[in-house]
Amino acid sequence: MAIRRFSEKKLTGEVLKRIRGTKNPRLKQVMASFIRHMHAFVRDVKPTQEEWFEGIKFLTETGRLERQEFVLMSDTLGVSMLVDALNYKANAGSTESTVLGPFHRQKAPRYALGANISKNRGDGIPCRITGTIRNLKGRPIAGAELDVWEAGADGFYDMQKGKAMNLRGIFKADAKGHFHFRCVRPEFYPVPHDGPVGKMLRATGRHPMRPPHLHFWITAKGYKPLITHLFVKGGRYLDSDAVFGVKPELIIDFKKGKDGAATAHYDFVLMKAK
Ligand code: BEZ
Ligand code: FE
């Protein structure tokens, strides 16, 4: 059997030919694009063998960590926001989405409206959030569910410190689409930077900080789920978020209430599911 002579120029085509039998058309498209882009990347960068193994070592380390380091890599390289931008196109009037991040947890505690999601009283500056959940026609979405989570005043999410749930909870909007809950005023904090992503940030002259924010995942029957944040107006790092998640529409004023709590109000607008 004649063995074809290796040719650097023809290699990409050879690899593409080899996947012609892929049955799933979407997988075939994704694989072909990946192969073409990877080969183009290597032709562009011309890595030495040592550099190529360095890259593989970096990815291996990223996968070895128990935490979601690949999510963090996607976030810090702007890829998560790109995927979001291509998939969640806010209609005029609906609330903008942003990154999910690695700190959402399934089965957060369910609370009655008005509850405090912080289990450590005295932790951080007390905060109260009120708002409504409406549709594009301005009608309240009764019973919409609002899953909220935040880092503590020390800059850590509960899961970075142990197994106990804290600073997160699920609320159900009332018949008028209203919700309100207590929390701690969000502070800026660094994304985890003691692993491969931290190494990459330092090597490229970047900081790991995120501006102060609260996370929301809002769901309601018949509506497109909304994953978003609210950012604190005037907070640090709004213009250089390590994960590129800030949108001006999501920056809101936190005012000092009569009881001293930082108070903010926001009306979320959901789009109908297709
Ligand atoms: C967060 O805000 O929780 C987050 C988002 C992206 C990467 C790391 C953290
Ligand atoms: Fe966060």
XYZ file of C-alpha atoms and ligand atoms in Angstrom, residues 71-72 75-76 99-103 149 157 189 191-192 210 213 215 229 243, ligand 1:
28
model
C -15.388 28.450 32.969
C -12.998 31.000 34.421
C -14.879 34.208 31.148
C -11.507 35.952 31.387
C -22.071 35.976 32.467
C -23.233 33.154 34.734
C -19.803 32.625 36.314
C -18.737 29.517 38.251
C -20.475 30.228 41.567
C -26.237 34.900 44.816
C -18.594 32.934 47.721
C -13.485 41.019 44.666
C -11.902 35.970 40.575
C -9.902 32.936 41.766
C -14.673 42.186 39.332
C -22.376 43.021 41.786
C -26.093 37.694 40.440
C -26.126 40.923 37.365
C -14.620 38.919 32.770
C -18.657 35.821 39.395
O -19.046 36.954 39.282
O -19.071 35.139 40.300
C -17.631 35.319 38.440
C -17.881 35.444 37.095
C -16.929 34.979 36.205
C -15.771 34.409 36.669
C -15.539 34.312 38.035
C -16.477 34.790 38.931
